[in-house]
mmCIF file of C-alpha atoms in Angstrom:
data_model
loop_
_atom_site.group_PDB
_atom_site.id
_atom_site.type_symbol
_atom_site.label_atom_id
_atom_site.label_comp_id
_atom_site.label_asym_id
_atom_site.label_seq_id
_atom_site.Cartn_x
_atom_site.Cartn_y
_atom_site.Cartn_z
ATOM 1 C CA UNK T 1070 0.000 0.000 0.000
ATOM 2 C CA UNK T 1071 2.788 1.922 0.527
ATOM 3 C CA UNK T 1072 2.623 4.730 -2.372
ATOM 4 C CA UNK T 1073 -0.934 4.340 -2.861
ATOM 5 C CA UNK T 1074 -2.057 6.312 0.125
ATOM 6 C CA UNK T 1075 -1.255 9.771 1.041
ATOM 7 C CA UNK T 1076 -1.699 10.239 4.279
ATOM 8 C CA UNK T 1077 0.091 13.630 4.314
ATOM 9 C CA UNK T 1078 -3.197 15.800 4.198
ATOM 10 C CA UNK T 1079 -4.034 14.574 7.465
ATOM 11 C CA UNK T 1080 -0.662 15.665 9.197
ATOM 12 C CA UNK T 1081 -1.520 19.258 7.624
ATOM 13 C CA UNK T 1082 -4.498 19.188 9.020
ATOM 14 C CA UNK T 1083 -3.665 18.191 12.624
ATOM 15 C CA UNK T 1084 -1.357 21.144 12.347
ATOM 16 C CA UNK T 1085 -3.533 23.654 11.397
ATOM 17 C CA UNK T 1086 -6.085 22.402 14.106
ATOM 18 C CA UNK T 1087 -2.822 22.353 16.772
ATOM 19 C CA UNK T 1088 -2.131 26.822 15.663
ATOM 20 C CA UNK T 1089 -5.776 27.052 15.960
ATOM 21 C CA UNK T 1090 -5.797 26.046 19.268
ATOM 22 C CA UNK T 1091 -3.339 27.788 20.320
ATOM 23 C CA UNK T 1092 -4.345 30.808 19.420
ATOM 24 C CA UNK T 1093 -5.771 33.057 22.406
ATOM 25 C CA UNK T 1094 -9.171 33.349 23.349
ATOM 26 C CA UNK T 1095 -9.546 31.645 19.554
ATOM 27 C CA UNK T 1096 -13.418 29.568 19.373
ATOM 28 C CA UNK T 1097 -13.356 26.418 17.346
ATOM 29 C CA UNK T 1098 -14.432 26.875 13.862
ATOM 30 C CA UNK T 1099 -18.379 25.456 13.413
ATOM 31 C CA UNK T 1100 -16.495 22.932 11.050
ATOM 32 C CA UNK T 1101 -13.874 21.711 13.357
ATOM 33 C CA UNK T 1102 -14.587 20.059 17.176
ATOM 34 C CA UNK T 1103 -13.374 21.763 19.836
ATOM 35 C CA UNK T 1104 -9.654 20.566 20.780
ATOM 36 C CA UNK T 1105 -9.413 18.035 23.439
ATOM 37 C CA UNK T 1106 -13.149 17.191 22.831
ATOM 38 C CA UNK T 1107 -14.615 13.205 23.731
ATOM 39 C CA UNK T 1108 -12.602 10.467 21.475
ATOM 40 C CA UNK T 1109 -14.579 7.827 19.767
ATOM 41 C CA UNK T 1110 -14.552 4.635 21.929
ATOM 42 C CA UNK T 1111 -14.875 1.598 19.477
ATOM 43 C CA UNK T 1112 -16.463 -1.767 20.753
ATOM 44 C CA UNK T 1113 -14.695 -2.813 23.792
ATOM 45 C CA UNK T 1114 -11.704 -0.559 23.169
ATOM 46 C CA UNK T 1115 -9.360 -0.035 26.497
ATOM 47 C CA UNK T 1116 -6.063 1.280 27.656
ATOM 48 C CA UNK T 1117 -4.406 -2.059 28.408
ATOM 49 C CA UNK T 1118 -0.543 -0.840 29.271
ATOM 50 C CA UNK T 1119 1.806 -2.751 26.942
ATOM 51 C CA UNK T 1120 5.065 -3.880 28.050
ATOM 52 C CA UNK T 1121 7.101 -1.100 26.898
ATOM 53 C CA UNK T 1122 5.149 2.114 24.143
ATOM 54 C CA UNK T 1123 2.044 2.631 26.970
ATOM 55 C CA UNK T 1124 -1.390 2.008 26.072
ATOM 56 C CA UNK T 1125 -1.681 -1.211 23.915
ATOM 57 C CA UNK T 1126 -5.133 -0.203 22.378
ATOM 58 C CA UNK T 1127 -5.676 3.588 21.369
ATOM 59 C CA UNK T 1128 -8.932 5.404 20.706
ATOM 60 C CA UNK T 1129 -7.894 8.105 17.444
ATOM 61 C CA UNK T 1130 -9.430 10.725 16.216
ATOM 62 C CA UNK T 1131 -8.763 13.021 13.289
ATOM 63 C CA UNK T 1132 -7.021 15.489 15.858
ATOM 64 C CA UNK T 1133 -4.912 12.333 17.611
ATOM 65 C CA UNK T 1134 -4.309 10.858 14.219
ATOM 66 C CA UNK T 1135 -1.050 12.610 13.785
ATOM 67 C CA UNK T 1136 0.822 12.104 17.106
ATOM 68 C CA UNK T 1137 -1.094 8.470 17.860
ATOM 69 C CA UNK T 1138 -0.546 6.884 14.720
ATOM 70 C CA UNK T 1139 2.064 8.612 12.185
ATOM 71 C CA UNK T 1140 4.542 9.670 14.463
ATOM 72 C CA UNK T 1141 4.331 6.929 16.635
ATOM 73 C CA UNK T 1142 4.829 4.402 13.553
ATOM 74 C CA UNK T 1143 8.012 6.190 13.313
ATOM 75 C CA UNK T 1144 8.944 3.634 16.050
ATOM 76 C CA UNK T 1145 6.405 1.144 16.379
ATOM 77 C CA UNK T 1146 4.247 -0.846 14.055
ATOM 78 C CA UNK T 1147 0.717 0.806 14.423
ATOM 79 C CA UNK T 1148 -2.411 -1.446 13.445
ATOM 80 C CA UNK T 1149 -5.745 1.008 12.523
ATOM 81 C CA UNK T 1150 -8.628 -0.437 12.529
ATOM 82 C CA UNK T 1151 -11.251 1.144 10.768
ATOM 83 C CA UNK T 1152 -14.842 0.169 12.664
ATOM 84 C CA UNK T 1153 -18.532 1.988 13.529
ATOM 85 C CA UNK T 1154 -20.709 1.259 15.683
ATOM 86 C CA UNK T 1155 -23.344 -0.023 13.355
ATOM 87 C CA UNK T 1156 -21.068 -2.426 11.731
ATOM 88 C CA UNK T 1157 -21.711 -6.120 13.372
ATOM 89 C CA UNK T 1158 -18.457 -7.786 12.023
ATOM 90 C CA UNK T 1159 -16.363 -4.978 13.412
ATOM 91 C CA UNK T 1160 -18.202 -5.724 17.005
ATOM 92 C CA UNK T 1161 -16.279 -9.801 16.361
ATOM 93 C CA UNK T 1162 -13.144 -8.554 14.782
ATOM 94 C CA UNK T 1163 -12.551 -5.922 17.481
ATOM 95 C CA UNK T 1164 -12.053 -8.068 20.696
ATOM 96 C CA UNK T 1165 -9.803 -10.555 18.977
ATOM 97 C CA UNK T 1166 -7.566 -7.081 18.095
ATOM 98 C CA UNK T 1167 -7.350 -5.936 21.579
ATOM 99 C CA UNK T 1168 -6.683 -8.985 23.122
ATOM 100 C CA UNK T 1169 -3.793 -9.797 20.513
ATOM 101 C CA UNK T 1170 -2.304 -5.783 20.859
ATOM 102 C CA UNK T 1171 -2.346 -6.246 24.959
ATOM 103 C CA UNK T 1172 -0.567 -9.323 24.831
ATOM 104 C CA UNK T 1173 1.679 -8.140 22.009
ATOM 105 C CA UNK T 1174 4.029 -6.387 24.737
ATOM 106 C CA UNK T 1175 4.417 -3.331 22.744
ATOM 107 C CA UNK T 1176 5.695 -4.949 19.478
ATOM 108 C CA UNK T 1177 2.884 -2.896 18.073
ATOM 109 C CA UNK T 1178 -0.121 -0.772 19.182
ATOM 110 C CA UNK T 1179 -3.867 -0.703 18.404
ATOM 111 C CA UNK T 1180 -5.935 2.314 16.771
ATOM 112 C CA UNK T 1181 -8.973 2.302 16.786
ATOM 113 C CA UNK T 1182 -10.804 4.567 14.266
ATOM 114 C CA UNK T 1183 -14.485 4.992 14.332
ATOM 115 C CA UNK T 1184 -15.329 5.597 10.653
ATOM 116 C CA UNK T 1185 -18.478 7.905 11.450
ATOM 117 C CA UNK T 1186 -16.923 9.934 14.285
ATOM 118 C CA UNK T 1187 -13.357 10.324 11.931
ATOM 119 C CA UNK T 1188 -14.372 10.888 8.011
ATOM 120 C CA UNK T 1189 -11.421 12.421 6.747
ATOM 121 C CA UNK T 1190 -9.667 9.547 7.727
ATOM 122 C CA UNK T 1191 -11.668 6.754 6.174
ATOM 123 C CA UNK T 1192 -11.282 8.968 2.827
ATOM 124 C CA UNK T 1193 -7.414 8.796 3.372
ATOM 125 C CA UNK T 1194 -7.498 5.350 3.533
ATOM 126 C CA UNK T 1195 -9.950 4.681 0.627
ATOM 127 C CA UNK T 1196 -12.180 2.808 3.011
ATOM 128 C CA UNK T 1197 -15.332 1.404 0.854
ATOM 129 C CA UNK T 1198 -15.974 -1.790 3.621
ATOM 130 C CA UNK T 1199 -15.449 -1.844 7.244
ATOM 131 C CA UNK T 1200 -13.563 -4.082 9.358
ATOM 132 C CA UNK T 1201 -10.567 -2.964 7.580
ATOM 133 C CA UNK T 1202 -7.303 -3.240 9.568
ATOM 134 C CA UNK T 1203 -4.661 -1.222 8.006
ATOM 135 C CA UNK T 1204 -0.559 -1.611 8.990
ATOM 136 C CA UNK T 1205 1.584 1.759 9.272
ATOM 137 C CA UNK T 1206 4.673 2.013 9.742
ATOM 138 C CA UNK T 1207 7.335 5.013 9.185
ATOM 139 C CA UNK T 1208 3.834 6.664 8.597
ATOM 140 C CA UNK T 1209 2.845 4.836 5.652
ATOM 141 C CA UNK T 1210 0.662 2.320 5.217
ATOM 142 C CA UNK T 1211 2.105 -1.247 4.219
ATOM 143 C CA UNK T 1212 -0.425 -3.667 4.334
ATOM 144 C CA UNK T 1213 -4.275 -4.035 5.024
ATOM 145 C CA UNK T 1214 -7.014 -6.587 4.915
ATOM 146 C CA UNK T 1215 -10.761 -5.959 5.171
ATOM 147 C CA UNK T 1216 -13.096 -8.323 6.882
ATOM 148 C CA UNK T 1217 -13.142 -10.325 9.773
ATOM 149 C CA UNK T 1218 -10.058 -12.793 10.732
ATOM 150 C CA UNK T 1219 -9.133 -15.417 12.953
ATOM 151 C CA UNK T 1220 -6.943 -14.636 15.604
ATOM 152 C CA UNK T 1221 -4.000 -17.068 14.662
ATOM 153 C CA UNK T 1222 -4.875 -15.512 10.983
ATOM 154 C CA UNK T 1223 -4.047 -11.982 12.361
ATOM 155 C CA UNK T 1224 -1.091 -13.205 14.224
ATOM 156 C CA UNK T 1225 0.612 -14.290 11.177
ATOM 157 C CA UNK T 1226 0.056 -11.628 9.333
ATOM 158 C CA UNK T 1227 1.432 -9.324 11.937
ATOM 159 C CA UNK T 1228 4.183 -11.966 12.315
ATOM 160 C CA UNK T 1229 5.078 -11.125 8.724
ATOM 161 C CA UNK T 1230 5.264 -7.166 8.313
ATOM 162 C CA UNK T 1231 7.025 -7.581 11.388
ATOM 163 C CA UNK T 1232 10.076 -9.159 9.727
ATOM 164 C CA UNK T 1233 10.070 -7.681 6.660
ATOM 165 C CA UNK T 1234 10.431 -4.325 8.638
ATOM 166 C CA UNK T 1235 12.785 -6.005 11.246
ATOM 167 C CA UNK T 1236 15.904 -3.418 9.563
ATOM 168 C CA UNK T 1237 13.405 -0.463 9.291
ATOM 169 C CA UNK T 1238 12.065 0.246 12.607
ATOM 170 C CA UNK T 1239 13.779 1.061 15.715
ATOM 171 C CA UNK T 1240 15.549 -2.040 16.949
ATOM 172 C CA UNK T 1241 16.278 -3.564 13.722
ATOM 173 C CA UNK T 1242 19.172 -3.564 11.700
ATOM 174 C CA UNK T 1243 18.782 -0.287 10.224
ATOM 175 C CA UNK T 1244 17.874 1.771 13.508
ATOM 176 C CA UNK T 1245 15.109 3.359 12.044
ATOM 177 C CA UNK T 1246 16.526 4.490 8.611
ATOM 178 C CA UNK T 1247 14.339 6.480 6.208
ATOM 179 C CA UNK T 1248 12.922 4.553 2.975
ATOM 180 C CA UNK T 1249 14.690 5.708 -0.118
ATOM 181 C CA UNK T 1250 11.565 7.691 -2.140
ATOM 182 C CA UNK T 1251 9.829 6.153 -4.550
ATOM 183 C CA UNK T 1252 9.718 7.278 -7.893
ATOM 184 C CA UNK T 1253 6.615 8.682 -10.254
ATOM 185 C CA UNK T 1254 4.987 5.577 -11.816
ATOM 186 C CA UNK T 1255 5.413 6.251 -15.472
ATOM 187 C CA UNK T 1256 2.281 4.433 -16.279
ATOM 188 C CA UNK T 1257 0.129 7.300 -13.598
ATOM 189 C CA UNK T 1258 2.025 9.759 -15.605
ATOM 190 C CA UNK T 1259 1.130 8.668 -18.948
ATOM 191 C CA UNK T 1260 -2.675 8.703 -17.810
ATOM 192 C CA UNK T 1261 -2.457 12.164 -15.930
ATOM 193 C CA UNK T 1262 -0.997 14.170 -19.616
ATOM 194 C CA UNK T 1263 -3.838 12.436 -21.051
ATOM 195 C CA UNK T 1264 -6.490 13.694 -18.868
ATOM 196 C CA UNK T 1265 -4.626 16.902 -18.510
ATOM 197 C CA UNK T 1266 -4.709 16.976 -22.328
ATOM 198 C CA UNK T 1267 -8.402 16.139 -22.426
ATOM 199 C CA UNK T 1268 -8.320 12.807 -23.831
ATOM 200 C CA UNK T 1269 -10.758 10.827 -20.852
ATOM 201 C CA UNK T 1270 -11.143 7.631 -23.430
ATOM 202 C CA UNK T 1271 -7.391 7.425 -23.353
ATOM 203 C CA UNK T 1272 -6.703 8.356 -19.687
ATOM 204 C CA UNK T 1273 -9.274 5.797 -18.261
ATOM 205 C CA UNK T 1274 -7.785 3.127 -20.825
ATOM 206 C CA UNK T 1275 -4.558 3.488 -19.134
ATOM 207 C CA UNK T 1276 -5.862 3.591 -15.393
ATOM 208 C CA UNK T 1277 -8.056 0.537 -16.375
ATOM 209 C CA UNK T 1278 -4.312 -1.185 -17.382
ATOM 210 C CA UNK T 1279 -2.940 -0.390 -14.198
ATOM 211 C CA UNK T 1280 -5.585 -1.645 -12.207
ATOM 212 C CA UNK T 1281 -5.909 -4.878 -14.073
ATOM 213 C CA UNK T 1282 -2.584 -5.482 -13.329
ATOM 214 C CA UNK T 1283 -2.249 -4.287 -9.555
ATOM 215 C CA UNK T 1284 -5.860 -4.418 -8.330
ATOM 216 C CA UNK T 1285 -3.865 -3.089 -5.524
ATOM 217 C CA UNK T 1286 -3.451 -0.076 -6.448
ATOM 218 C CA UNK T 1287 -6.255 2.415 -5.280
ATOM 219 C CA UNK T 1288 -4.215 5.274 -6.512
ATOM 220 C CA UNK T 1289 -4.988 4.384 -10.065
ATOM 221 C CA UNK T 1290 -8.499 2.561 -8.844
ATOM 222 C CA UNK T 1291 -9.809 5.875 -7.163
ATOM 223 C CA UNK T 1292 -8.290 7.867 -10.689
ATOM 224 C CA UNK T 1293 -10.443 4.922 -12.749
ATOM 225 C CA UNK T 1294 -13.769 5.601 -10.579
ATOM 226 C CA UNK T 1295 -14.091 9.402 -11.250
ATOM 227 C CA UNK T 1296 -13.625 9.088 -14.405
ATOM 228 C CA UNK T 1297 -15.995 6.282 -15.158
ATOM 229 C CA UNK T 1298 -19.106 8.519 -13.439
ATOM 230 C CA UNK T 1299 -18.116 11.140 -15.435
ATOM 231 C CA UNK T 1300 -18.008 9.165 -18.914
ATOM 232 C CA UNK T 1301 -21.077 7.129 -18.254
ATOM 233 C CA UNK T 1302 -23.180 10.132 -16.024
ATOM 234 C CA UNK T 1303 -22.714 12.732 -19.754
ATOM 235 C CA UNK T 1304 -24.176 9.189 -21.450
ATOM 236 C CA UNK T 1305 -27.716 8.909 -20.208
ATOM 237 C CA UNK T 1306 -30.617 11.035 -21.221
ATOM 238 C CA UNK T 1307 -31.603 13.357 -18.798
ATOM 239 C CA UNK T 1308 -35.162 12.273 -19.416
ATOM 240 C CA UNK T 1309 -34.168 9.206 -17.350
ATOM 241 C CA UNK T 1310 -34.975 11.329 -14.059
ATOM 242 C CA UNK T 1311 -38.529 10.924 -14.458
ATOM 243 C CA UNK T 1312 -38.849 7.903 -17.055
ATOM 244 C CA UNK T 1313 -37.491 5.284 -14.789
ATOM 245 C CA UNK T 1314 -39.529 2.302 -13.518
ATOM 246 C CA UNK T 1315 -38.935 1.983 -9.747
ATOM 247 C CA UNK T 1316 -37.764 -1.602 -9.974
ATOM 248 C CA UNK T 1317 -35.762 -1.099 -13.171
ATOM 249 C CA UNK T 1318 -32.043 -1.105 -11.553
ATOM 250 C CA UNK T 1319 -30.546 -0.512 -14.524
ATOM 251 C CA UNK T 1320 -32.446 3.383 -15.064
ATOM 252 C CA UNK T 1321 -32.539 4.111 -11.294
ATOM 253 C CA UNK T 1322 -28.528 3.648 -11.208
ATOM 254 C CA UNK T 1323 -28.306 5.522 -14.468
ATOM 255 C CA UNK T 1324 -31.085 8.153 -13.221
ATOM 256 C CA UNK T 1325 -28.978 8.353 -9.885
ATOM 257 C CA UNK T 1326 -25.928 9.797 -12.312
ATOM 258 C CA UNK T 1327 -28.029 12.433 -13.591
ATOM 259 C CA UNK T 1328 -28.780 13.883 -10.844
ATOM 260 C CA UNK T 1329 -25.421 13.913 -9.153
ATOM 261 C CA UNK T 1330 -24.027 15.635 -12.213
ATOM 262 C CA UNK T 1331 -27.242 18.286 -12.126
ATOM 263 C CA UNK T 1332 -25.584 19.035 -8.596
ATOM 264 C CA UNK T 1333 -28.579 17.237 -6.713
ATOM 265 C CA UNK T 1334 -26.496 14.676 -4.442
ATOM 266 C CA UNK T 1335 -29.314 14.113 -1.875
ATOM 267 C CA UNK T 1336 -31.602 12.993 -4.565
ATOM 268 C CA UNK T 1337 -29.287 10.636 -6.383
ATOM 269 C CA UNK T 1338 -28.252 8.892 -3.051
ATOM 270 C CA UNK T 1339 -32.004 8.529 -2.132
ATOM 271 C CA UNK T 1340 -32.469 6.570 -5.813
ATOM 272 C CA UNK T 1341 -30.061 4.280 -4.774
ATOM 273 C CA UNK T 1342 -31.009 3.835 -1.222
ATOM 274 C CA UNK T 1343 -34.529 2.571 -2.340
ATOM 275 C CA UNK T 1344 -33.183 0.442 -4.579
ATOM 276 C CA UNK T 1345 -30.942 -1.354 -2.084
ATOM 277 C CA UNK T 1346 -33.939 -1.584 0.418
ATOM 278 C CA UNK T 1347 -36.539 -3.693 -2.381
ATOM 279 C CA UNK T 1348 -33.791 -5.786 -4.208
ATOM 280 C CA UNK T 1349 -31.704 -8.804 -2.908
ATOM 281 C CA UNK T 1350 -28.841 -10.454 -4.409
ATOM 282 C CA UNK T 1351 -26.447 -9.306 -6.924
ATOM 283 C CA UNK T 1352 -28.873 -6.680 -7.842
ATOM 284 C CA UNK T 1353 -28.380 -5.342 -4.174
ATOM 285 C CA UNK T 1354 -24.277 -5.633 -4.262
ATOM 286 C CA UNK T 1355 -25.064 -3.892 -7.607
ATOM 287 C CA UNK T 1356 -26.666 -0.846 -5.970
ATOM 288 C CA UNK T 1357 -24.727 -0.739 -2.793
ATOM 289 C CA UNK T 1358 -21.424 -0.557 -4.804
ATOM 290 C CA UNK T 1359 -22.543 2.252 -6.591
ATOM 291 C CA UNK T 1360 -23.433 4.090 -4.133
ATOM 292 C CA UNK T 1361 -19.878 3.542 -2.238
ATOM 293 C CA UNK T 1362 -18.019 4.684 -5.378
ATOM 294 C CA UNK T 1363 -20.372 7.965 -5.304
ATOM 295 C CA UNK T 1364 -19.707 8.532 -1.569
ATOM 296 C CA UNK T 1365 -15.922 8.603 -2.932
ATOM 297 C CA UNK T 1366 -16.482 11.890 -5.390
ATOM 298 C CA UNK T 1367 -17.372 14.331 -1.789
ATOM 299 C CA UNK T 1368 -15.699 15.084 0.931
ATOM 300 C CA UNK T 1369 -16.459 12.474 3.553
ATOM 301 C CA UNK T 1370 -17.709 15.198 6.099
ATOM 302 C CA UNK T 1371 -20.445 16.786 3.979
ATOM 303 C CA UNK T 1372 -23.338 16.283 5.987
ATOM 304 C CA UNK T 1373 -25.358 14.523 3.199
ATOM 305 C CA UNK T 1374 -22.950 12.179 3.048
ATOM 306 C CA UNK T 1375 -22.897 11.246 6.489
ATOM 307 C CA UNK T 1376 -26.663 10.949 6.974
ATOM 308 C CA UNK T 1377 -26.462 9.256 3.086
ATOM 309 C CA UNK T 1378 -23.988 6.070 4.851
ATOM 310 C CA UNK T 1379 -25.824 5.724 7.854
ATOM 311 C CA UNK T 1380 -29.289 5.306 5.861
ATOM 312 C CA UNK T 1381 -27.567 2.507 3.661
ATOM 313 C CA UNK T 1382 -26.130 0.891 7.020
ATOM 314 C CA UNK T 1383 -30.302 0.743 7.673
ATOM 315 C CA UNK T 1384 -31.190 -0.063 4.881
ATOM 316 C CA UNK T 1385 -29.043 -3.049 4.843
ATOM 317 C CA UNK T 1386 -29.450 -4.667 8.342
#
C-alpha cells in the first residue's frame, strides 16, 4: 500500500487544528470540534498498558491521528482499525484485536478509528468496507485486509510485516533508517498528460491497465472511478430522471448519475437507497457498490454524506 495512500493531508491538518488552538481566546471553527473534545470509543476498546510504548489499544481521532498513529509508527508498528458502531463484524473482529495488541508487549499498538466519528480519515485510507485493519509504519501504510479474521490468521500476518520491517524500525538492523523515495509511476504519468490533455477515453484506458494489473493499487483505482461517473453520467438522457420504472435497476442507477451531475447529491443517493432496500442479491451488491463509489467523489464530512452512509447501514441490516 505503501505509495498508494497519502496520508500527508491529514498531518496538515492536525497542524492547522494544533495553531488554531493555540491561538488566544480563539473559538473552534463550526467545522472543526473543539480541541481536546470526547474520542470515539470503538467496541470494547481499552487502555491495556503494553510492556514497553504505553497504552496497547488507542482510541484516534482526526485530531490524535497525527501524534497516535504517524509519528508513533516512526517507532512502532501501528495497526488502525477502521470500525462503527453499526457495523456487526467490526463488534467480532474488534475483541480478537485488543486482546492480541495487549498481549503483544508493545511490538505494536492498536488504533482504533471509528469511521463515522473520523471521516477524513476513512477517505485517506480509501475505506469502501469496514472491518478494515490497516498496517503503518514510518507513517505509511504497508499492508491491510478488510473483513473479519481469525486470531491465529491476524497473528501471522502481523508476524510477517514484522520481519520484513525487522531493519526499518527502531531495533532492527537499520535503527530506524528512512525509505529511499519512490519514484513517479510512469504508467500514472502517462494517464495524468492524457487527462490533462483532455483525452478521458485514453486516460481511463490506461488507469483501467494499471488496475488490471495491480488491483492493488487504489491510486490508479480511485483515478479509474471518477472518471468512469463522469463518462457514463454525460451518457444517459436526462429524461431518465422521471422515465425510470422503480424496480428497473438498470435506469434508477443511471437516473442516480443524472442527478449527481445536475448538482442534486441528496436525490441521487435517495435513488439508490430505495433500490438497495426492495432488491436482494447481486442486484443489491449492484446498488450498494454504486453508491460507495459515489460517496468517494465528496468530501467524507459533507453532511449529506454522512446521513447518506448511515441510511444505507439501515437499509441493509
Amino acid at each position: 500500500m505503501s505509495g498508494a495512500v497519502d496520508l500527508s493531508a491529514l498531518k496538515e491538518r492536525a497542524d492547522a487544528q494544533r495553531q488554531q488552538a493555540q491561538r488566544p481566546a480563539a473559538a473552534p471553527r463550526a467545522d472543526q470540534p473543539p480541541n481536546g473534545g470526547p474520542a470515539g470509543g470503538g467496541p470494547g476498546a481499552s487502555s491495556t498498558p503494553g510492556a514497553s510504548s504505553g497504552p496497547a489499544v488507542l482510541d484516534v481521532t482526526d485530531e490524535t491521528f497525527e501524534a497516535e498513529v504517524l509519528e508513533r509508527s516512526q517507532r512502532q508498528l501501528v495497526l488502525v482499525d477502521l470500525w462503527a458502531e453499526w457495523c456487526g463484524p467490526c463488534k467480532q473482529l474488534s475483541p480478537v484485536l485488543e486482546s492480541l495488541a495487549t498481549r503483544a508487549q508493545g511490538s505494536w499498538v492498536l488504533a482504533k478509528i471509528d469511521v463515522d466519528a473520523s471521516p477524513r480519515i476513512a477517505q485517506a485510507f480509501r475505506v469502501q468496507s469496514i472491518p478494515m485493519v490497516v498496517a503503518i509504519a514510518q507513517g505509511q501504510p504497508v499492508a491491510a485486509f478488510n473483513g473479519v479474521r481469525s486470531e491465529a490468521e491476524i497473528t501471522q500476518w502481523v508476524d510477517d510485516i514484522l520481519a520484513q520491517l525487522g531493519d526499518v524500525l527502531p531495533g532492527g538492523d537499520g535503527a530506524g533508517a528512512a525509505a529511499e523515495p519512490e519514484a513517479d509511476d510512469p504508467r500514472m504519468v502517462a494517464a495524468e498528460e492524457k487527462l490533462n490533455a483532455g483525452d478521458f477515453d485514453g486516460a481511463l484506458a490506461d488507469y483501467r491497465a494499471i488496475v488490471e494489473v495491480e488491483p492493488e493499487n487504489i491510486e490508479a483505482a480511485s483515478a479509474a472511478r471518477n472518471l468512469e461517473f463522469v463518462l457514463r453520467a454525460q451518457a444517459h438522457d436526462p429524461a431518465i430522471v422521471e422515465t425510470a420504472a422503480p424496480t428497473d435497476v438498470d435506469a434508477q442507477l443511471a437516473a442516480a448519475d443524472v442527478l449527481l451531475m445536475s448538482q442534486r447529491p441528496e436525490e441521487a443517493f435517495d435513488r439508490i437507497i430505495a433500490v438497495v432496500k426492495v432488491t436482494a442479491g447481486d442486484d443489491r451488491t449492484r446498488a450498494r457498490t454504486r453508491l460507495l463509489e459515489l460517496f468517494e467523489l465528496f468530501d467524507p464530512a459533507e453532511p449529506f454524506v454522512i446521513t447518506a452512509r448511515r441510511r444505507l447501514a439501515t437499509a441493509l441490516y
